[in-house]
PDB file of C-alpha atoms in Angstrom:
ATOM      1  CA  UNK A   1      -8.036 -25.598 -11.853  1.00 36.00           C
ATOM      2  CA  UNK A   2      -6.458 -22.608 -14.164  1.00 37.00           C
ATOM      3  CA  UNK A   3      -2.957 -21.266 -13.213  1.00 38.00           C
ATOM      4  CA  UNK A   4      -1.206 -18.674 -14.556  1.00 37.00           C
ATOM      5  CA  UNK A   5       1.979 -17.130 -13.444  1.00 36.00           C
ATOM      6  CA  UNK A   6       2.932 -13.917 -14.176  1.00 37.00           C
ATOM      7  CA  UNK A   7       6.427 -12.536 -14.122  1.00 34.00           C
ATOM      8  CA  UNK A   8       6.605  -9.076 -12.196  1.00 35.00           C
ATOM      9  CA  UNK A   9       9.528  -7.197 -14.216  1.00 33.00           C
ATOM     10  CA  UNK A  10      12.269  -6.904 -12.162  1.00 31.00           C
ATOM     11  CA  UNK A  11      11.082  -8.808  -9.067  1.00 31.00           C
ATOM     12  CA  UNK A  12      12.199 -12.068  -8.403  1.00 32.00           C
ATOM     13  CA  UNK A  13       9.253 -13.230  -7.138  1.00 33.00           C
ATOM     14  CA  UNK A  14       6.196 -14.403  -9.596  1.00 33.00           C
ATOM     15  CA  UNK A  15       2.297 -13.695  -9.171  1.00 36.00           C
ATOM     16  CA  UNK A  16       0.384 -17.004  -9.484  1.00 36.00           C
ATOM     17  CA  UNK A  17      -3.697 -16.212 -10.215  1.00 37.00           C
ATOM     18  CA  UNK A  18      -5.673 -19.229  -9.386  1.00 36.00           C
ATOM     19  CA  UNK A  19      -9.034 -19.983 -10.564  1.00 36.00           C
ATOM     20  CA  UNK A  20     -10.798 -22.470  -8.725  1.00 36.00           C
ATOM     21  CA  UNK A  21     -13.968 -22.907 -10.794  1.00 36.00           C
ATOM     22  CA  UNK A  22     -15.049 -21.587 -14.513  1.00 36.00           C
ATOM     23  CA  UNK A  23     -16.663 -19.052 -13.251  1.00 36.00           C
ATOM     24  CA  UNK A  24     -13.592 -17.496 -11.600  1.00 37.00           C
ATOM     25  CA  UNK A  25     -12.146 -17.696 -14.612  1.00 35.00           C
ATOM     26  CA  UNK A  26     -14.540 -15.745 -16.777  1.00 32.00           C
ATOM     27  CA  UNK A  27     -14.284 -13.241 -14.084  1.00 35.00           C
ATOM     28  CA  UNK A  28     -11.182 -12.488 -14.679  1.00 36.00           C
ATOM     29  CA  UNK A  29     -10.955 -13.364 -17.983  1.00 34.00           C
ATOM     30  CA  UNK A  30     -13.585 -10.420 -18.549  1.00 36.00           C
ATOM     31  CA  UNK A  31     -11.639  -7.911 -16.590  1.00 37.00           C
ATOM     32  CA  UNK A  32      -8.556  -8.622 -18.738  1.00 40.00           C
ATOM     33  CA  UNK A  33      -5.272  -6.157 -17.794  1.00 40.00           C
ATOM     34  CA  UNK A  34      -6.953  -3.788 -16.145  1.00 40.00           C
ATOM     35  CA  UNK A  35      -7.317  -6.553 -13.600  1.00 41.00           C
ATOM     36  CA  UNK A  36      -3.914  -8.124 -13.721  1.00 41.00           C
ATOM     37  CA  UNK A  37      -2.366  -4.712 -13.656  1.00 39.00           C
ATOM     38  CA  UNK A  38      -4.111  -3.896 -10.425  1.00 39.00           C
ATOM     39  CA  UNK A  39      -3.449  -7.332  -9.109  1.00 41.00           C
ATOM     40  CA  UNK A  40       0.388  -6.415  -9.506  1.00 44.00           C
ATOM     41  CA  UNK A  41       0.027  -3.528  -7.581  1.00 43.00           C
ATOM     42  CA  UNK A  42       0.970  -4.783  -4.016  1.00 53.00           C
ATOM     43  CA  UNK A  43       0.940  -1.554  -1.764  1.00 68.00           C
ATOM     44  CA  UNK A  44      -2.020  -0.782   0.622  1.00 80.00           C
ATOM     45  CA  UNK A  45      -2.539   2.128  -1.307  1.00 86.00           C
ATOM     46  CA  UNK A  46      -2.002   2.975  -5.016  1.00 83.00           C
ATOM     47  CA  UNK A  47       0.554   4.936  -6.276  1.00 86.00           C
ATOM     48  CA  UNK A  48      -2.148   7.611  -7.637  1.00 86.00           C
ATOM     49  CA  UNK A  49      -3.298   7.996  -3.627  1.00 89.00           C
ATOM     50  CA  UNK A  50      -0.001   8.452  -2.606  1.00 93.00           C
ATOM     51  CA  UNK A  51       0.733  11.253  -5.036  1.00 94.00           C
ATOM     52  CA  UNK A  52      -2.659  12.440  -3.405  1.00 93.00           C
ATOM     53  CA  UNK A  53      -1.676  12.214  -0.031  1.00 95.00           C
ATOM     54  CA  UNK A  54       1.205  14.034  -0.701  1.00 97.00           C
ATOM     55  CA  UNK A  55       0.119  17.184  -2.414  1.00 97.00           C
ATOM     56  CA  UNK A  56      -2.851  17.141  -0.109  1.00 97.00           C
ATOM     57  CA  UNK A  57      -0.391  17.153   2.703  1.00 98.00           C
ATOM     58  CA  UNK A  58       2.056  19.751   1.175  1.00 98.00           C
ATOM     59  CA  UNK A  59      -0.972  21.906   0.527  1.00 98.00           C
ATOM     60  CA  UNK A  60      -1.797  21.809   3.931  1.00 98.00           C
ATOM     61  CA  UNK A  61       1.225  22.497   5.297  1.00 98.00           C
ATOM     62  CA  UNK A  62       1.638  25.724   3.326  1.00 98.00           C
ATOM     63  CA  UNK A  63      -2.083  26.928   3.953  1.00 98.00           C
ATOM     64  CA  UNK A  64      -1.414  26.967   7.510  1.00 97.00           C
ATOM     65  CA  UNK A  65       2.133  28.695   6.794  1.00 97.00           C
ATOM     66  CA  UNK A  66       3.804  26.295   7.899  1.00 97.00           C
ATOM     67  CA  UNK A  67       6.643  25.940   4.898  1.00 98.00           C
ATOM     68  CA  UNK A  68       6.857  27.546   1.528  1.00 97.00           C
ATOM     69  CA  UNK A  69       8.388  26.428  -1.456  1.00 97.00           C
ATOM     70  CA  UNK A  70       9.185  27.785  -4.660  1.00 97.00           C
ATOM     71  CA  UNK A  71       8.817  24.897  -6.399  1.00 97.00           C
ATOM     72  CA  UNK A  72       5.662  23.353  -5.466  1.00 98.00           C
ATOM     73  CA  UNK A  73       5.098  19.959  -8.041  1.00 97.00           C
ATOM     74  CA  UNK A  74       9.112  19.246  -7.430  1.00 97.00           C
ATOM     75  CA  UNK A  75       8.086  19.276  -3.236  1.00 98.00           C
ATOM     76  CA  UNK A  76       5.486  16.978  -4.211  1.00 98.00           C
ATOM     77  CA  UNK A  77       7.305  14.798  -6.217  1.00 98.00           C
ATOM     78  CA  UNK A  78       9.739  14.671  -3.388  1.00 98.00           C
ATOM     79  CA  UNK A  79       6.926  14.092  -0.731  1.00 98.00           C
ATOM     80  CA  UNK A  80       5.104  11.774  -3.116  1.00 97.00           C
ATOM     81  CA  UNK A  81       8.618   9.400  -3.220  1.00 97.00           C
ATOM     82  CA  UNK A  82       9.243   9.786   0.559  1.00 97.00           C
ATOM     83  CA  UNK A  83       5.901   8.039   1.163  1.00 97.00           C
ATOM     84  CA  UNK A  84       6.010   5.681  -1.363  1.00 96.00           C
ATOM     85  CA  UNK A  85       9.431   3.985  -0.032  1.00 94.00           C
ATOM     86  CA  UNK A  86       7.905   3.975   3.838  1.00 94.00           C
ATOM     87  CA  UNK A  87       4.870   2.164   2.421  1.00 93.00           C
ATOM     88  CA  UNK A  88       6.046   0.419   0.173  1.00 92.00           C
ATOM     89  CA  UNK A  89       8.864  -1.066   2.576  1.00 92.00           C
ATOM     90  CA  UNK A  90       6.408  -3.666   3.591  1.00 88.00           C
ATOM     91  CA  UNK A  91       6.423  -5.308   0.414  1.00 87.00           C
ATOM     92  CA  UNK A  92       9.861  -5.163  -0.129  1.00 91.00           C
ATOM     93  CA  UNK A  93      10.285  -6.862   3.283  1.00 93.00           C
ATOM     94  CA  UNK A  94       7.670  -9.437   2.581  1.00 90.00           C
ATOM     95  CA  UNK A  95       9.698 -10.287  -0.959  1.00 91.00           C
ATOM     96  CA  UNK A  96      12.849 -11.078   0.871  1.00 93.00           C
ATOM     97  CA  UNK A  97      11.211 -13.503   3.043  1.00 94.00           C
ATOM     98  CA  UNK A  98       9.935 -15.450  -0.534  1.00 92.00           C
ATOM     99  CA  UNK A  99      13.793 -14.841  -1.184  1.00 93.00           C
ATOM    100  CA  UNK A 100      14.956 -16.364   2.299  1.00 94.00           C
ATOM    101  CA  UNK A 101      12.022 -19.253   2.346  1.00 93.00           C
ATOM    102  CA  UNK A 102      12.427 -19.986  -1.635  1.00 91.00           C
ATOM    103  CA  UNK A 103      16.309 -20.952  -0.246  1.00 93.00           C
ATOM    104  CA  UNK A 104      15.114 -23.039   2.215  1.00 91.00           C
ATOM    105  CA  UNK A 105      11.811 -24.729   0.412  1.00 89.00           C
ATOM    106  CA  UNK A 106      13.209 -28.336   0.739  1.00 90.00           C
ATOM    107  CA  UNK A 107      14.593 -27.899   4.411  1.00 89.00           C
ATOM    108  CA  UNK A 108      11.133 -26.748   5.094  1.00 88.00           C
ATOM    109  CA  UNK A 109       9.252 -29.729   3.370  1.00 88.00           C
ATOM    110  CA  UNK A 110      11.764 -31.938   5.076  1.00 89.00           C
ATOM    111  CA  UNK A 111      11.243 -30.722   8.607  1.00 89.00           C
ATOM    112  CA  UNK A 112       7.875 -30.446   7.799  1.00 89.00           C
ATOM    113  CA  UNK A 113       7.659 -26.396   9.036  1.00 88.00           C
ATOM    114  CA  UNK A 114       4.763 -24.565   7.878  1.00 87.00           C
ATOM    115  CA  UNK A 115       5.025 -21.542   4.814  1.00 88.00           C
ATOM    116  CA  UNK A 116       2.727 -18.921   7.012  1.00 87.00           C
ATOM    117  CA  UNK A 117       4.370 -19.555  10.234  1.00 90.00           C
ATOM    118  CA  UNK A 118       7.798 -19.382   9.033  1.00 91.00           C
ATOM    119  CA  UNK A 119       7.220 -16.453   7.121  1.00 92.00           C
ATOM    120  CA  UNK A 120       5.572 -14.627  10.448  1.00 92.00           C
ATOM    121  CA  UNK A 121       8.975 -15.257  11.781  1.00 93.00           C
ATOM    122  CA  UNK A 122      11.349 -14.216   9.388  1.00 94.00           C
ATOM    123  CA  UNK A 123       9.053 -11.095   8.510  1.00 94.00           C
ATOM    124  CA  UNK A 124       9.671  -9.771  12.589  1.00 94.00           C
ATOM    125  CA  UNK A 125      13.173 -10.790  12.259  1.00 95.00           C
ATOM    126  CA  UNK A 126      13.819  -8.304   9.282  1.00 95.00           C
ATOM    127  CA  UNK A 127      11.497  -5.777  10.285  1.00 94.00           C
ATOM    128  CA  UNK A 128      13.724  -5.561  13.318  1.00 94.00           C
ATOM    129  CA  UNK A 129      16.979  -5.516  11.620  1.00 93.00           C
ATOM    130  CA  UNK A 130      15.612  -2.649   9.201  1.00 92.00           C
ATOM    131  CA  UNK A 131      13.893  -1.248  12.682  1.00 90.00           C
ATOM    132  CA  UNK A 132      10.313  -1.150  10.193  1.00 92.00           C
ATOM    133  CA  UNK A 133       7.417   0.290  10.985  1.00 91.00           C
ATOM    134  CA  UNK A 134       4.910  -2.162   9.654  1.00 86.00           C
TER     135      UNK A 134
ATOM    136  CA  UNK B   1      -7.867   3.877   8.805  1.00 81.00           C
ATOM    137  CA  UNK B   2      -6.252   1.237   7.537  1.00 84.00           C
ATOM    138  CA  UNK B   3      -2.936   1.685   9.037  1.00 90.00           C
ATOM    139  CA  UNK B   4      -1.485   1.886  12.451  1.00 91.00           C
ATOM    140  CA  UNK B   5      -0.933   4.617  14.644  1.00 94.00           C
ATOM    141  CA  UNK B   6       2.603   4.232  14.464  1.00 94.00           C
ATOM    142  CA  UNK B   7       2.698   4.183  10.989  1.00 95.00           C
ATOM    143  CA  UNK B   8       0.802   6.873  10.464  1.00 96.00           C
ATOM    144  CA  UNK B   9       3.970   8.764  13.073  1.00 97.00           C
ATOM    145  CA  UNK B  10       6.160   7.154  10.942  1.00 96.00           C
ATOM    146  CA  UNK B  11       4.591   8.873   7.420  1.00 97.00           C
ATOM    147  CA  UNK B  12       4.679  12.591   9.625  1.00 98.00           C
ATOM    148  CA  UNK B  13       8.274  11.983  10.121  1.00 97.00           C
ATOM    149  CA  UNK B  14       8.702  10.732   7.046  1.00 97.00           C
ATOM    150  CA  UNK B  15       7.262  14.164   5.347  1.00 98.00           C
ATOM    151  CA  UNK B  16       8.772  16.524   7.638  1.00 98.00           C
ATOM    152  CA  UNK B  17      11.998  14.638   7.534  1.00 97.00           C
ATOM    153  CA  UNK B  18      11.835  14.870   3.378  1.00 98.00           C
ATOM    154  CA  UNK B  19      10.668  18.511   3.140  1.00 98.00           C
ATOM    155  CA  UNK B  20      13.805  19.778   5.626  1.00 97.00           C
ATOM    156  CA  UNK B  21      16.210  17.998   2.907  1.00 97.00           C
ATOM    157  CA  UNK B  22      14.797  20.133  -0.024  1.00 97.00           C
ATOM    158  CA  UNK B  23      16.390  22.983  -0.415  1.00 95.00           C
ATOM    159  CA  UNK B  24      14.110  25.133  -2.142  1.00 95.00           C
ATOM    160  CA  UNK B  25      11.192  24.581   1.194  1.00 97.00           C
ATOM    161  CA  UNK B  26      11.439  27.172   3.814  1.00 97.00           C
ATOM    162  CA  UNK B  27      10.286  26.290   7.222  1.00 97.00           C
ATOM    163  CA  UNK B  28       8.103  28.834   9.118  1.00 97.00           C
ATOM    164  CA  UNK B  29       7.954  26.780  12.445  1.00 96.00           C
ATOM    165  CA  UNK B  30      10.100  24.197  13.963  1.00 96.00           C
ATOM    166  CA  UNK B  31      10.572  20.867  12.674  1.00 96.00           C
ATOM    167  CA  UNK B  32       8.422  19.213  15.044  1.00 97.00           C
ATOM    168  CA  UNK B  33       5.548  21.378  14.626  1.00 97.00           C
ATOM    169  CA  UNK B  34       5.603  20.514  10.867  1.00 98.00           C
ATOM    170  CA  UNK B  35       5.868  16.902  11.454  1.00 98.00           C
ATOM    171  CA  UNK B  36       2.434  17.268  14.291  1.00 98.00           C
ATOM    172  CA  UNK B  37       0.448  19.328  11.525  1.00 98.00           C
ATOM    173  CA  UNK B  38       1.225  17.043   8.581  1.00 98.00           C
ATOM    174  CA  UNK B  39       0.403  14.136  11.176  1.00 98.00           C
ATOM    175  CA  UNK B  40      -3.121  15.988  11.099  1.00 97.00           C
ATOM    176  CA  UNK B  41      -3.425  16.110   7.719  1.00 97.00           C
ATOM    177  CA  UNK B  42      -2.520  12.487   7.410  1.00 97.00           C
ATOM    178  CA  UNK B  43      -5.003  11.317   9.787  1.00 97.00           C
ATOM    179  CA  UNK B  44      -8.201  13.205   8.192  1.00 95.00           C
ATOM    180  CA  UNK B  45      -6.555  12.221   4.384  1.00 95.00           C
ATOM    181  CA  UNK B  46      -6.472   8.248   5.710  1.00 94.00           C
ATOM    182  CA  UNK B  47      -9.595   8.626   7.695  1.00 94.00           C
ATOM    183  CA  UNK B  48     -11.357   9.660   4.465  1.00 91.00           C
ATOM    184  CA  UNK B  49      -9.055   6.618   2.636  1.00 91.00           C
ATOM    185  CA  UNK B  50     -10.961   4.224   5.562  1.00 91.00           C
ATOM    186  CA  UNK B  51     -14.339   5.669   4.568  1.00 92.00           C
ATOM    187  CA  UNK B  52     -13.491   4.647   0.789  1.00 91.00           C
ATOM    188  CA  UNK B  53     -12.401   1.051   1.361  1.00 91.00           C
ATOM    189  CA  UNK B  54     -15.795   0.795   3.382  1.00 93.00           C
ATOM    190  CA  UNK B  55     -17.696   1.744   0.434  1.00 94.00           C
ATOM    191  CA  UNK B  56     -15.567  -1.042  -1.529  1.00 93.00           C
ATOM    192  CA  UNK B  57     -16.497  -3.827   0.499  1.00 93.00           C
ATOM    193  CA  UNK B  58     -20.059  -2.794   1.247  1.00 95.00           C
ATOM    194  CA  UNK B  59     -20.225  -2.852  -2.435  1.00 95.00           C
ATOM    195  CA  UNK B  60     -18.954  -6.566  -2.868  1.00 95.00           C
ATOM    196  CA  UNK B  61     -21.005  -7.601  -0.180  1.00 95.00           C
ATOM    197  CA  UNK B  62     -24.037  -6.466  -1.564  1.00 95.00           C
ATOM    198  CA  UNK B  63     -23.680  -8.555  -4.411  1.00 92.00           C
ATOM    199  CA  UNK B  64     -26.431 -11.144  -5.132  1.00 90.00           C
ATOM    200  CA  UNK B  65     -23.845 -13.943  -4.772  1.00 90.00           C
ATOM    201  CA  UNK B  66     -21.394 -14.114  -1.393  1.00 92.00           C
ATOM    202  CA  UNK B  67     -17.862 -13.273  -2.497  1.00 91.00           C
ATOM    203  CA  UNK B  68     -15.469 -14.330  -0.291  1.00 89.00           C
ATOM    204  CA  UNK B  69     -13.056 -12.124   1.144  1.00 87.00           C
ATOM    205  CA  UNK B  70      -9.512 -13.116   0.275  1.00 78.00           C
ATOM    206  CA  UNK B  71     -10.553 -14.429  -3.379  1.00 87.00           C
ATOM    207  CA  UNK B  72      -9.629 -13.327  -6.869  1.00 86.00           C
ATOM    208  CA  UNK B  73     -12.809 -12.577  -7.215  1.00 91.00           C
ATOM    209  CA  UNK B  74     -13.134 -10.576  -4.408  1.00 91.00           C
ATOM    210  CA  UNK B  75      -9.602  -8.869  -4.552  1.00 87.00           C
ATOM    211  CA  UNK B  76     -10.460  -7.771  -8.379  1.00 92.00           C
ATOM    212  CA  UNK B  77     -14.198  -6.318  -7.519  1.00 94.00           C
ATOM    213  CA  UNK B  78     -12.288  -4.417  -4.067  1.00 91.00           C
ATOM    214  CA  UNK B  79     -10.337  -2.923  -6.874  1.00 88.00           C
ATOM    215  CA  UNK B  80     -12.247  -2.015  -9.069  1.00 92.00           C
ATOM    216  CA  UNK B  81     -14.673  -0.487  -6.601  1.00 93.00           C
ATOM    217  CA  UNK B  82     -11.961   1.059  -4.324  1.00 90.00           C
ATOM    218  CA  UNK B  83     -10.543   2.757  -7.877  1.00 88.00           C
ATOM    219  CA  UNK B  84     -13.774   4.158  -8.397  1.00 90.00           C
ATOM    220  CA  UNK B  85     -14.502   5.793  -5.286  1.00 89.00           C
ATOM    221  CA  UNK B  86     -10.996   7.060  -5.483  1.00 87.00           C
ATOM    222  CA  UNK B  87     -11.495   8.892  -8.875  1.00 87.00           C
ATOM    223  CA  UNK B  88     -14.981  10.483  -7.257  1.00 86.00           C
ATOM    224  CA  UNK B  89     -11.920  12.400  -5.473  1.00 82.00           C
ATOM    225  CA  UNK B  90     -10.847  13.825  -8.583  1.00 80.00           C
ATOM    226  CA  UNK B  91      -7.327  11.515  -8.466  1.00 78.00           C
TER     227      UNK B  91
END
């Protein structure tokens, strides 16, 4: 088995690829960076669609004259960061639970508690305290 | 769509809280009237989003060899594909 592990800039947390068999390998082997780079990109949607959403959605707004702006690419920056953060605050919850679990790896091995279930529970317990929308 | 219901509320507010804190964006209706009609636009833009990561994973599937979902392999080709149906939107 092939294992890489990637560092993700200023994350704590690391990406580990896996191959399980050769072929998996040249697969991604072939795809190079282009593959990695996408691989790194957690959100449910990618940044590009976001900044699509957003002007799309701005556009909208002020063909049905709705708002108006005098500054139409610095509203849709703005938009375009307001909907990152919401979606990307999934991810950022789902890196403090590595965080929290990462603490508690050998408490876990020792009590014999399982990775996904814990981190089910300690993803609802933050998404409450940050009242998330997930 | 690939994203709940209350997310998608949660985007509208999000928009028509962000647009009311820029200074240079007039308003033209109330607040809440905004935040319904970019709900609307959010819900055709994601439906469309929905019909895109269908034509992602029809595309893996039809693939000689079964890919499973969840993979590398499969995660790299939904991608890939899913990038290039994006960019048929001009993105």
């Amino acid at each position: 088995m092939e294992r890489w592990t990637l560092d993700r800039g200023s994350f704590s947390s690391r990406l580990m690829l896996c191959s399980h068999s050769s072929a998996g390998f040249a697969e991604i082997y072939t795809l190079g960076a282009d593959a990695l780079s996408l691989l790194l990109t957690p959100m449910i949607f990618s940044r590009e669609y976001i900044g699509y959403l957003a002007r799309r959605t701005v556009k909208h707004l002020i063909d049905a004259k709705m708002i108006t702006t005098s500054d139409l690419k610095g509203t849709e920056a703005r938009v375009t960061e307001g909907l990152t953060d919401e979606l990307s605050l999934e991810d950022r919850i789902n890196e403090e639970v590595r965080v929290i679990l990462d603490a508690y790896s050998e408490e876990m091995r020792k009590s014999g508690a399982q990775y996904q279930e814990m981190f089910k529970k300690v993803k609802g317990e933050l998404a409450k305290k940050y009242k998330a929308v997930l | 769509m690939r994203i709940s219901r209350d997310k998608l509320n949660k985007l509208a507010h999000t928009v028509a809280d962000t647009l009311a804190d820029i200074d240079h964006v007039g308003f033209m209706e109330d607040r809440n009237t905004i935040r319904q009609e970019a709900r609307k636009a959010l819900e055709n833009l994601l439906m469309e989003e929905g019909r895109i990561d269908t034509a992602a994973r029809q595309k893996i599937a039809s693939q000689r060899k079964i890919i499973l979902e969840g993979s590398q392999e499969w995660e790299i080709l939904y991608r890939k594909y899913y990038n290039e149906e994006v960019r048929k939107l001009g993105i």
